[in-house]
Coordinates of C-alpha atoms and ligand atoms in Angstrom, one line a residue:
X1 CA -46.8 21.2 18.5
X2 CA -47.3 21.6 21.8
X3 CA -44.6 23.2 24.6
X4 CA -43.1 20.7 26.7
X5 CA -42.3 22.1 30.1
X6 CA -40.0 20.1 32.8
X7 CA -40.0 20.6 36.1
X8 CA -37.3 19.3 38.3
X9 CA -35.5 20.3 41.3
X10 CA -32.3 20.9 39.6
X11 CA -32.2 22.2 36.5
X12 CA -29.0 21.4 33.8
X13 CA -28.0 24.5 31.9
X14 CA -26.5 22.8 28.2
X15 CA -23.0 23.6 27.4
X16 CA -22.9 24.0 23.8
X17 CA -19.1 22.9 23.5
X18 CA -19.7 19.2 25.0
X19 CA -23.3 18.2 25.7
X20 CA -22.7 14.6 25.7
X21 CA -20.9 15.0 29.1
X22 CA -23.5 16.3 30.6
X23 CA -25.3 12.8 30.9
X24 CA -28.2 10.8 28.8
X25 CA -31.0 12.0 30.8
X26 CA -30.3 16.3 30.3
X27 CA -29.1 15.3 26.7
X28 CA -32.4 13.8 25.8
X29 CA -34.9 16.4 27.3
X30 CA -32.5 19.2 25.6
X31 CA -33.7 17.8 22.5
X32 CA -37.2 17.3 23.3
X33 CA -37.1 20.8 24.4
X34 CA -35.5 22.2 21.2
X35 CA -38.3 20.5 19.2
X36 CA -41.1 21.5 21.8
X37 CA -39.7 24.8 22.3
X38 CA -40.0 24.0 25.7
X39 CA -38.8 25.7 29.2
X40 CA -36.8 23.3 32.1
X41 CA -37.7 24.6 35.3
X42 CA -36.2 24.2 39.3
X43 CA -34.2 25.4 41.6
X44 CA -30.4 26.9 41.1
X45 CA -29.1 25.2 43.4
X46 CA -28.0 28.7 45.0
X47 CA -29.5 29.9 48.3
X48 CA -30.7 33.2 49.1
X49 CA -34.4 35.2 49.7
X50 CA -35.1 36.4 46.4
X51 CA -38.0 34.5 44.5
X52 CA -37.1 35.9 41.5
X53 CA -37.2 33.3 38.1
X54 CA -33.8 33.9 36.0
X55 CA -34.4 32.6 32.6
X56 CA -31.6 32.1 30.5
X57 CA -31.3 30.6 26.8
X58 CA -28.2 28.4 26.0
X59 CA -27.7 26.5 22.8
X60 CA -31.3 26.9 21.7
X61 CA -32.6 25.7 25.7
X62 CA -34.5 27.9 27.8
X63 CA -33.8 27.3 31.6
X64 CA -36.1 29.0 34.3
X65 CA -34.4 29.2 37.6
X66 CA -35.0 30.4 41.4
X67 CA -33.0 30.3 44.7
X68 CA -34.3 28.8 47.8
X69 CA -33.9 30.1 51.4
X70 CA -31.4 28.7 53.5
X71 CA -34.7 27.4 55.3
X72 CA -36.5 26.1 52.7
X73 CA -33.3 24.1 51.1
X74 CA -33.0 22.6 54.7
X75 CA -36.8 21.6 55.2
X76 CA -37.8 20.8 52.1
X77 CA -34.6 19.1 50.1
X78 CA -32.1 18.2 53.2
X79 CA -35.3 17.3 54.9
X80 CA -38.5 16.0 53.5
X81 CA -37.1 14.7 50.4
X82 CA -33.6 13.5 51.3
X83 CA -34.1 12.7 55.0
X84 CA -37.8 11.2 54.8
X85 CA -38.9 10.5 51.4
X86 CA -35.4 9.5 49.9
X87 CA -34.8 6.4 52.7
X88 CA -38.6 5.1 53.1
X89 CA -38.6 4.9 49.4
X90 CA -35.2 2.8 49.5
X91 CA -36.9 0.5 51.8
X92 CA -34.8 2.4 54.8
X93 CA -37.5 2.8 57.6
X94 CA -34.6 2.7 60.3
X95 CA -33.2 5.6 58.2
X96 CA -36.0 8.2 57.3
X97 CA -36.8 10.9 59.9
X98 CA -40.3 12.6 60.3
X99 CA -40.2 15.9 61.3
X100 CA -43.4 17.9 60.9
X101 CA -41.3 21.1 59.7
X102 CA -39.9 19.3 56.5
X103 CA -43.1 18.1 55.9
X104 CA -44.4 21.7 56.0
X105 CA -41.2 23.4 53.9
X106 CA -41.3 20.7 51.3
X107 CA -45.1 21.4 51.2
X108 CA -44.4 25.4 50.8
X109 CA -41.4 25.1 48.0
X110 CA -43.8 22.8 46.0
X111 CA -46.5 26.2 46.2
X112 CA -43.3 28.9 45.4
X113 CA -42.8 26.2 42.4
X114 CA -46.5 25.8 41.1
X115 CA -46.8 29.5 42.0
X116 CA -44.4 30.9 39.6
X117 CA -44.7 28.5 37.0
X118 CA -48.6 29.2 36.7
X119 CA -47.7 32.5 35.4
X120 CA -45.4 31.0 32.7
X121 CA -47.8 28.3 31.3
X122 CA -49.6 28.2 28.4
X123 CA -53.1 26.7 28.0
X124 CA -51.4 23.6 25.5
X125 CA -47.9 23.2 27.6
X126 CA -47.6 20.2 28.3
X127 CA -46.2 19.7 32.0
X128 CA -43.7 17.1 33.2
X129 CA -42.9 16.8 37.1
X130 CA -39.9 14.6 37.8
X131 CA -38.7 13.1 40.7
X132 CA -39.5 12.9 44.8
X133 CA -39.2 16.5 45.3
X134 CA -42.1 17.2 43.3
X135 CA -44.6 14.7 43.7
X136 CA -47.7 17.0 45.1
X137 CA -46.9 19.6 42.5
X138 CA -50.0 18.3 40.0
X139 CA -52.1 18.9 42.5
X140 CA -50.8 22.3 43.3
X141 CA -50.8 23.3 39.6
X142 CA -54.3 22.1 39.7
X143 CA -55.9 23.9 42.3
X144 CA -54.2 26.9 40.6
X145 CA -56.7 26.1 37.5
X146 CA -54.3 24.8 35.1
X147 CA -56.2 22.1 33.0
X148 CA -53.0 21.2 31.2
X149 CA -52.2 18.2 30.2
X150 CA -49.4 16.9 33.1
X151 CA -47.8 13.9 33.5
X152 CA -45.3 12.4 36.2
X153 CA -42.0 10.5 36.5
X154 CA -40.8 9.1 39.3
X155 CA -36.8 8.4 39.0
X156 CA -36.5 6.1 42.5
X157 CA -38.5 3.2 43.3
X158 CA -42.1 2.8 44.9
X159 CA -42.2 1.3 48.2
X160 CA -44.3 -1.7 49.3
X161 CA -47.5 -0.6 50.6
X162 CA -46.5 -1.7 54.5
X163 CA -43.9 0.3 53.9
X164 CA -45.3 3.4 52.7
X165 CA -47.7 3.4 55.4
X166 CA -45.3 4.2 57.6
X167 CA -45.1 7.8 56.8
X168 CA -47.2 9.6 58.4
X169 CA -48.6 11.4 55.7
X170 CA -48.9 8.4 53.1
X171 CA -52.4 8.7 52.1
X172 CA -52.5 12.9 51.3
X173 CA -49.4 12.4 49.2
X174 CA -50.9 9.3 46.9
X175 CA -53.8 11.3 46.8
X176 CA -52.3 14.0 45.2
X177 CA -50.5 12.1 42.2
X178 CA -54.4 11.3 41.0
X179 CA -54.2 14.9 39.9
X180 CA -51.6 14.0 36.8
X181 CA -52.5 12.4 33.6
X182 CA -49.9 9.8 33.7
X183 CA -48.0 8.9 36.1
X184 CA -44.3 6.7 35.4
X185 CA -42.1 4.2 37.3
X186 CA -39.5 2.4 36.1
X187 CA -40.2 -1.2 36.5
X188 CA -43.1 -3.5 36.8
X189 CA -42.4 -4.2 40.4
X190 CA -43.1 -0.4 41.5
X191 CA -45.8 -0.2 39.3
X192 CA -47.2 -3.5 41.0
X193 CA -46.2 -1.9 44.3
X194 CA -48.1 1.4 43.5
X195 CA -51.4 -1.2 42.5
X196 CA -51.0 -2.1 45.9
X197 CA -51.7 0.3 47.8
X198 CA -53.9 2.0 45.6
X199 CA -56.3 -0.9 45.0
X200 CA -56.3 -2.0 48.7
X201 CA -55.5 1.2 50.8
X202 CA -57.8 3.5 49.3
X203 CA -60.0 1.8 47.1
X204 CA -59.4 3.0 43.9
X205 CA -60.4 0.7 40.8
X206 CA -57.4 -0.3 38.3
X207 CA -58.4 -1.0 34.8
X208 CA -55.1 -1.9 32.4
X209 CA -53.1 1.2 32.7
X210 CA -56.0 3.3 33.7
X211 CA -56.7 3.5 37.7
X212 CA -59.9 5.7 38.7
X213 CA -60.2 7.6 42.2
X214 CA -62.8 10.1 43.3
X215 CA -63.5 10.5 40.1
X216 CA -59.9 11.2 38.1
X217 CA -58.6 8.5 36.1
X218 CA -54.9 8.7 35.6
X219 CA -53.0 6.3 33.5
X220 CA -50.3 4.8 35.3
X221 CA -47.5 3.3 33.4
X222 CA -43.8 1.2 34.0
X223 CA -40.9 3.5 31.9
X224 CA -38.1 2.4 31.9
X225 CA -35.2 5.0 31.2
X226 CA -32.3 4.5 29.0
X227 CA -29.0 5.9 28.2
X228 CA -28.1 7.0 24.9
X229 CA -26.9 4.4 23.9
X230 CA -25.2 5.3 20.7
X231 CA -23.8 9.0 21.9
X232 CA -22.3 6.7 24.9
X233 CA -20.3 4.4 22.3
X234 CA -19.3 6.9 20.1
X235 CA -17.5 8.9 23.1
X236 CA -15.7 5.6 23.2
X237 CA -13.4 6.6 20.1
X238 CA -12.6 10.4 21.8
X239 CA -9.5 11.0 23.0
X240 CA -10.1 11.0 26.6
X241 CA -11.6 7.5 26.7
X242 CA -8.8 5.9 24.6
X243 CA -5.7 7.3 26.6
X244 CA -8.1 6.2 29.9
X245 CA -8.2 2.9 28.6
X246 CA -4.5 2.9 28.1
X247 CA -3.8 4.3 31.6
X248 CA -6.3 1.7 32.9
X249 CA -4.1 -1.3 30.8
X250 CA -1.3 -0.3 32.1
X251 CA -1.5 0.5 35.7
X252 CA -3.3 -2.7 36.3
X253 CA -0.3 -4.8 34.9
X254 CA -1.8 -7.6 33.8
X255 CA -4.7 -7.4 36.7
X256 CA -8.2 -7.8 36.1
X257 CA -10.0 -4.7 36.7
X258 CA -13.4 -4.8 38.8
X259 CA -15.0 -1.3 38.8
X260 CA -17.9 -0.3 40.7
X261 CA -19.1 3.5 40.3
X262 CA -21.9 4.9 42.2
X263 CA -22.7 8.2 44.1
X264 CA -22.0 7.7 47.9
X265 CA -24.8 6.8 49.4
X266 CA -26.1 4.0 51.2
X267 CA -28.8 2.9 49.0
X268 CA -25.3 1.9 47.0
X269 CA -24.7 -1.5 48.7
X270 CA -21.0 0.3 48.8
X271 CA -20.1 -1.3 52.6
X272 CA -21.8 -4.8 51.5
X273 CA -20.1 -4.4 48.2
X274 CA -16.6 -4.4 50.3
X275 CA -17.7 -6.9 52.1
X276 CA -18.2 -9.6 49.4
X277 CA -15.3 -8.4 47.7
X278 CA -13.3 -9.0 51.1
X279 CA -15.0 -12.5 51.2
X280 CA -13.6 -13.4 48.1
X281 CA -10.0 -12.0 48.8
X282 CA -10.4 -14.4 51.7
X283 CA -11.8 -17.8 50.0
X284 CA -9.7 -16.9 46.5
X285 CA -5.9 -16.6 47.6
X286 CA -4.6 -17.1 44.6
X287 CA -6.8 -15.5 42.5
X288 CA -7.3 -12.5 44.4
X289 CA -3.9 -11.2 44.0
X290 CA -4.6 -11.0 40.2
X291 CA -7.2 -8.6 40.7
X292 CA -8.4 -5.4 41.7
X293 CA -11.8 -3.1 42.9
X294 CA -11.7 0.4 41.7
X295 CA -14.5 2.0 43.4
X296 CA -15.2 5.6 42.1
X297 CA -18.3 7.3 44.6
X298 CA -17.9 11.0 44.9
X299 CA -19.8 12.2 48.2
X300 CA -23.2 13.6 47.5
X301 CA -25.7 15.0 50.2
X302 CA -23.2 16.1 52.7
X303 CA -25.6 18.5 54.4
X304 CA -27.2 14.8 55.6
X305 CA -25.2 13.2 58.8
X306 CA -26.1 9.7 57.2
X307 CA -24.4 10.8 54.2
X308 CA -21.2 12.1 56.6
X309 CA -21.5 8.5 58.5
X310 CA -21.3 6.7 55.2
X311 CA -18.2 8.2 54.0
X312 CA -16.4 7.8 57.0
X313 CA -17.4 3.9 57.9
X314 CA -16.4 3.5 53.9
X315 CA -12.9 5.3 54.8
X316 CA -12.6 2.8 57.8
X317 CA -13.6 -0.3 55.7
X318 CA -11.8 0.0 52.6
X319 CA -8.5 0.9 54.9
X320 CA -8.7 -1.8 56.9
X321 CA -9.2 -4.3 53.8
X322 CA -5.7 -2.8 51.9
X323 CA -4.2 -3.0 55.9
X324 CA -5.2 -6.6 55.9
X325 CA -4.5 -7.4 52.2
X326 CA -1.9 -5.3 50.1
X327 CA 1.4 -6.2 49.3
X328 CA 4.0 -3.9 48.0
X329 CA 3.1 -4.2 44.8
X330 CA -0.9 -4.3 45.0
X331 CA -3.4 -3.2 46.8
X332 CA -7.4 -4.8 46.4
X333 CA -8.9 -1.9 46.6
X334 CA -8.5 1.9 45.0
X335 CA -11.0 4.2 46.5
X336 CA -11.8 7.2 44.4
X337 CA -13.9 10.0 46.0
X338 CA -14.1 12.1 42.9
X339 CA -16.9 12.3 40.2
X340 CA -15.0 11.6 36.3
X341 CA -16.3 12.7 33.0
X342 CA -18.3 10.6 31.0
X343 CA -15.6 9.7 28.6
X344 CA -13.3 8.9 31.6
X345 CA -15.9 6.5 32.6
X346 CA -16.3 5.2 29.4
X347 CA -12.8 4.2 29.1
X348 CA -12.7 2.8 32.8
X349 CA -15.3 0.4 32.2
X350 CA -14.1 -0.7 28.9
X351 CA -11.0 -1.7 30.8
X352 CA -12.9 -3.4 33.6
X353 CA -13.3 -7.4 33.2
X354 CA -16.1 -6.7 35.8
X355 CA -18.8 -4.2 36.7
X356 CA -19.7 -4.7 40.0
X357 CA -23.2 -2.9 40.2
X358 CA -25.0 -3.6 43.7
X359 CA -27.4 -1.0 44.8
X360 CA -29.6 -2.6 47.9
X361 CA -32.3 -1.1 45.9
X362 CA -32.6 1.3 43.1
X363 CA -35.0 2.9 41.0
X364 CA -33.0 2.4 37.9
X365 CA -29.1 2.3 38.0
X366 CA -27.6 3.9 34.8
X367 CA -24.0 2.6 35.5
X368 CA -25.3 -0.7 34.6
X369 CA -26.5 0.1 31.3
X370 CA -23.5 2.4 30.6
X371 CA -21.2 -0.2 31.7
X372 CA -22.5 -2.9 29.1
X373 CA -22.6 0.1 26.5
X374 CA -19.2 0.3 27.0
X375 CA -18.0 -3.6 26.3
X376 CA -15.6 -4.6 23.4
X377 CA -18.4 -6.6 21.2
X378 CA -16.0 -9.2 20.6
X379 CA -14.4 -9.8 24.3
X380 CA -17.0 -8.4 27.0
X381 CA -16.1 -8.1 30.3
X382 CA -19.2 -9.5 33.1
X383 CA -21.6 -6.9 34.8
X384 CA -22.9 -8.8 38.3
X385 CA -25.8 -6.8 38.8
X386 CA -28.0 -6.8 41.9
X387 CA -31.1 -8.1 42.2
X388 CA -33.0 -5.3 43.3
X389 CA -31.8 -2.8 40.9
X390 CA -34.7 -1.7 38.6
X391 CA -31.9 -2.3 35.5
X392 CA -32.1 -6.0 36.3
X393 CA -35.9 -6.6 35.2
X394 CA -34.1 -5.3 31.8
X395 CA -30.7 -6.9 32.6
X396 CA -31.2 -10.4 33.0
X397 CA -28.5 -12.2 31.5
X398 CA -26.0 -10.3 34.1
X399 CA -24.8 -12.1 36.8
X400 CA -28.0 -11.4 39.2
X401 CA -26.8 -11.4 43.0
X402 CA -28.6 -10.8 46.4
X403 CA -26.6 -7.9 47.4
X404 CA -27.1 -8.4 51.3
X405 CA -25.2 -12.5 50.7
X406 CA -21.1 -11.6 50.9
X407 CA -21.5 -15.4 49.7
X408 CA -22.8 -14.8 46.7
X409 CA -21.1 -11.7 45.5
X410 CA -18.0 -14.2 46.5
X411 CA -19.1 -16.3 44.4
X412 CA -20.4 -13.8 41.3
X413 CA -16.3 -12.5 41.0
X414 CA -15.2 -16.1 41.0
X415 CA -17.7 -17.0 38.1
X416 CA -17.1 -14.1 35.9
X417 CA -13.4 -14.3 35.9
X418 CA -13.9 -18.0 34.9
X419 CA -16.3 -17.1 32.8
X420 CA -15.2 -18.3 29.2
X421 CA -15.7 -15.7 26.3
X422 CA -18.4 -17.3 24.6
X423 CA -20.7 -17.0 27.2
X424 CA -19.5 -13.7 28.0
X425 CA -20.4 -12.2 24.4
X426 CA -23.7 -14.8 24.6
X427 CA -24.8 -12.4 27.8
X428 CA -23.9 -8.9 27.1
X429 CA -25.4 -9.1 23.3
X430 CA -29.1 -9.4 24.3
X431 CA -28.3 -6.8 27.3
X432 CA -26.7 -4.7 24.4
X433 CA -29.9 -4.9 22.0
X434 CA -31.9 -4.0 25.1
X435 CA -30.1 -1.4 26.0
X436 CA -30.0 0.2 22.1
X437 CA -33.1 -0.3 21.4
X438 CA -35.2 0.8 24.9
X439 CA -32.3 3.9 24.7
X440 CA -33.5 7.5 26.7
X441 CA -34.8 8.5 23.1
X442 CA -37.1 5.3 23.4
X443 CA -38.0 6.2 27.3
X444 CA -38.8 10.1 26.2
X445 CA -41.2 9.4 23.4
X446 CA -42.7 6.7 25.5
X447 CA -43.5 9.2 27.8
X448 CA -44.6 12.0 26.0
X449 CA -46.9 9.7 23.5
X450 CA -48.2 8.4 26.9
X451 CA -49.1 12.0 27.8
X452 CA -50.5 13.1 24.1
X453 CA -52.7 10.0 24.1
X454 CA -54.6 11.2 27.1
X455 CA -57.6 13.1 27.0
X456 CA -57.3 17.3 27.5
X457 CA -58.7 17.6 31.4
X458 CA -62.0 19.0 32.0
Ligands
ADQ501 P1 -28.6 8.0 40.7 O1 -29.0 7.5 42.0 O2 -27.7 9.2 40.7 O3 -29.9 8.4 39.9 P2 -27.5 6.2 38.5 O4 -28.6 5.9 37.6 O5 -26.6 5.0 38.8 O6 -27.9 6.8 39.9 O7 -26.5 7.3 37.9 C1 -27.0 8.4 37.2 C2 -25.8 9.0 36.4 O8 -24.8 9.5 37.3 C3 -25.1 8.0 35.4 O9 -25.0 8.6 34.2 C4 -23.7 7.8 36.0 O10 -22.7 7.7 35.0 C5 -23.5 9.1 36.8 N1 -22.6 8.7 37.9 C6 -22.9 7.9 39.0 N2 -21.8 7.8 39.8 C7 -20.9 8.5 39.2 C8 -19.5 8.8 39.6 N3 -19.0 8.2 40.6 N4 -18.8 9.6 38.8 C9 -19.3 10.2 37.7 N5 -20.6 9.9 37.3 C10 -21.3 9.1 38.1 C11 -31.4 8.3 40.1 C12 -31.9 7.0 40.6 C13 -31.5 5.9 39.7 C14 -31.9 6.2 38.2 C15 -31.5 7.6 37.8 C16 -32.2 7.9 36.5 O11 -31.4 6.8 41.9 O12 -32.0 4.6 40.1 O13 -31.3 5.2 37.4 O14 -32.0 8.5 38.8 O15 -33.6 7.8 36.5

């Protein structure tokens, strides 16, 4: 069997005492890479000049680490990828900044990368890139000879081709993902989206899954990844998602619980989320006061000033909501800037009559799929999911809501606490047997079968 390398810009070292918390996505390739005998690769996460690789082997997983400069973590991840790639990508054009000198550091960490992995490889590894940080890296790997097999998985959406073309260097950076073997996006509409601009921007000639260009046929594929599914309910019975629960039960004194969990960022829909959850504490009197928004979003990206300007108009808004709305007994909204462990969240969303999922656009959205996971089979709660989540071209007996219309997420909290239980077990059980059966396991050996199928490169 062949090696199965990943290559990633942050690496997840396993914790042999609970790998379950350490989410679906690093539980999965831990045990691909067991069985492959594989190597993760990326960056520490730690800054400093030395490009030296630190391998280390934790319960049976071999990590392969470096440091980046102070510069380099600046151009190329604060930069290029977060400040250019990251917003254009989430439809954000008034948001992503062009700066040749991120364009230049993200092109230089992508060589130290391909660089020092060359050494490593062996002529059957089989090479999997994730994620916009990486995207050129085939290419790089290529022109350093390696004929491996490689394949590529992109974890955000794919812009419009309009859209694309608005950064500057649009047409070198397709070019280079004709260098993999497969290349993977989680829905149908990004794979349509990639089509576009392949077909009509540079020519290229799209056959099924296959797409030719110069020459290189690369297979290109929709993936959809999963959560696992069954680890996620087990955790359900541990200790620290039944005395959550409890706490949850009880501190909402016979409230219904709305929970919304997301990383803060602005691809979120968190201030439109507050929004439409303000316009329904304004048209639902009544009703209001019997419920409640828990919003958990740790910061993330600080080192970005949109990032900074996020957390701070989210500070104003959700103060000036409980200012306008508590009483002394309630207040509509509970903002939590702190991450919580997987069982934590398990419990949370258990207790929540509603998951209020609302990304303005998003590659995937895991929180969907883990809160459904989460549901009492025989007294779900609602997930109102938006739109223009990748999870809703899975999800499609949630409550689907344009995330932009205050109206209509209004209107989506109204209907799901109305909703009457029948139809609420009639939804979730169909998102449930999607969710179980296209799990991360399903998404992995999707992937990798993908990979096998092609032919070894020439
Ligand atoms: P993210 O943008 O980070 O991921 P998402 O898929 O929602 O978004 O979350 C990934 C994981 O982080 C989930 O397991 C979730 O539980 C956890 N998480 C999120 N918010 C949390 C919080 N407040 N506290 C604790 N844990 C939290 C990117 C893409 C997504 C895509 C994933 C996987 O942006 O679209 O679904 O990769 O491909």
């Amino acid at each position: 069997m062949s090696r199965l390398i990943v290559i990633s810009n942050r690496v997840q070292v396993p914790r042999s005492d609970d790998e379950g918390a350490q989410g679906g996505l690093a539980t999965a390739l831990f045990a691909a890479l067991r069985k492959q005998k594989g190597i993760w690769f990326g960056w520490s996460g730690e800054t400093s000049d030395s490009k030296e690789l630190h391998f280390e082997t934790n319960a049976g997983v071999t990590t392969a680490t470096i440091d980046l400069s102070e510069q380099e973590v600046e151009e190329y991840y604060n930069g290029y990828a977060n400040r250019t790639l990251w917003p254009l990508f989430h439809y954000r054009l008034d948001m992503a900044e062009h700066e040749r000198d991120y364009q230049g550091g993200y092109r230089r960490v992508n060589e130290i990368v391909g660089d020092t992995i060359k050494a490593h490889l062996r002529s059957d590894d089989l090479v999997w890139v994730h994620d916009y940080h990486l995207i050129p890296q085939g290419e790089i790997l290529r022109a350093r000879g390696v004929r491996n097999k490689i394949g590529f998985f992109l974890h955000i959406p794919w812009p419009p081709m309009r859209l694309l073309t608005a950064l500057p260097q649009h047409r070198q950076l397709v070019e280079t993902l004709f260098a993999y073997d497969v290349v993977g996006f989680q829905t149908e509409e990004w794979l349509d989206s990639f089509h576009d601009y392949v077909l009509n921007h540079l020519g290229a000639t799209i056959d099924g899954d296959e797409i030719t260009y110069k020459g290189r046929t690369i297979r290109a594929i929709a993936c959809p990844i999963g959560i696992d599914t069954t680890e996620f309910v087990e955790a359900l019975s541990s200790d620290e998602a039944i005395s959550t629960y409890k706490r949850m039960v009880e501190s909402s004194a016979g409230r219904d619980l709305i929970v919304g969990v997301d990383r803060l960022d602005y691809s979120k829909g968190l201030q439109e989320r507050f929004t439409g959850y303000e316009r329904f504490l304004n048209t639902h009197g009544e009703r209001a006061a019997k419920v409640y928004l828990l919003q958990i979003a740790p910061p993330t990206r600080e080192a970005v000033q949109s990032y900074r300007d996020i957390r701070m108009a989210l500070n104003a808004q959700s103060g000036l909501i409980n200012g306008a709305y508590a009483d002394i007994d309630w207040v509509p909204i509970r903002y939590v800037n702190r991450g919580m462990s997987r069982s934590t969240l398990g419990g949370i969303y258990r207790a929540a009559r509603i998951g209020l999922i609302t990304p303005l656009r998003d590659g995937m959205n895991l929180v969907a799929k883990e809160y459904v996971a989460a549901q009492d089979p025989d007294d779900p709660g609602v997930l109102i999911l938006s739109q223009f989540a990748g999870a809703a071209e899975q999800l499609k007996e949630a409550l689907l809501v344009n995330p932009y219309s205050a109206d209509d997420l209004s209107e989506a909290i109204e209907r799901a606490l109305r909703m009457p239980r029948d139809e609420r077990i009639a939804r979730w059980k169909p998102m449930f047997e999607c969710i179980k059966s296209q799990d991360v396991n399903w998404w992995l050996a999707r992937f990798i079968d993908h990979m096998n199928a092609r032919p070894a490169s020439s």
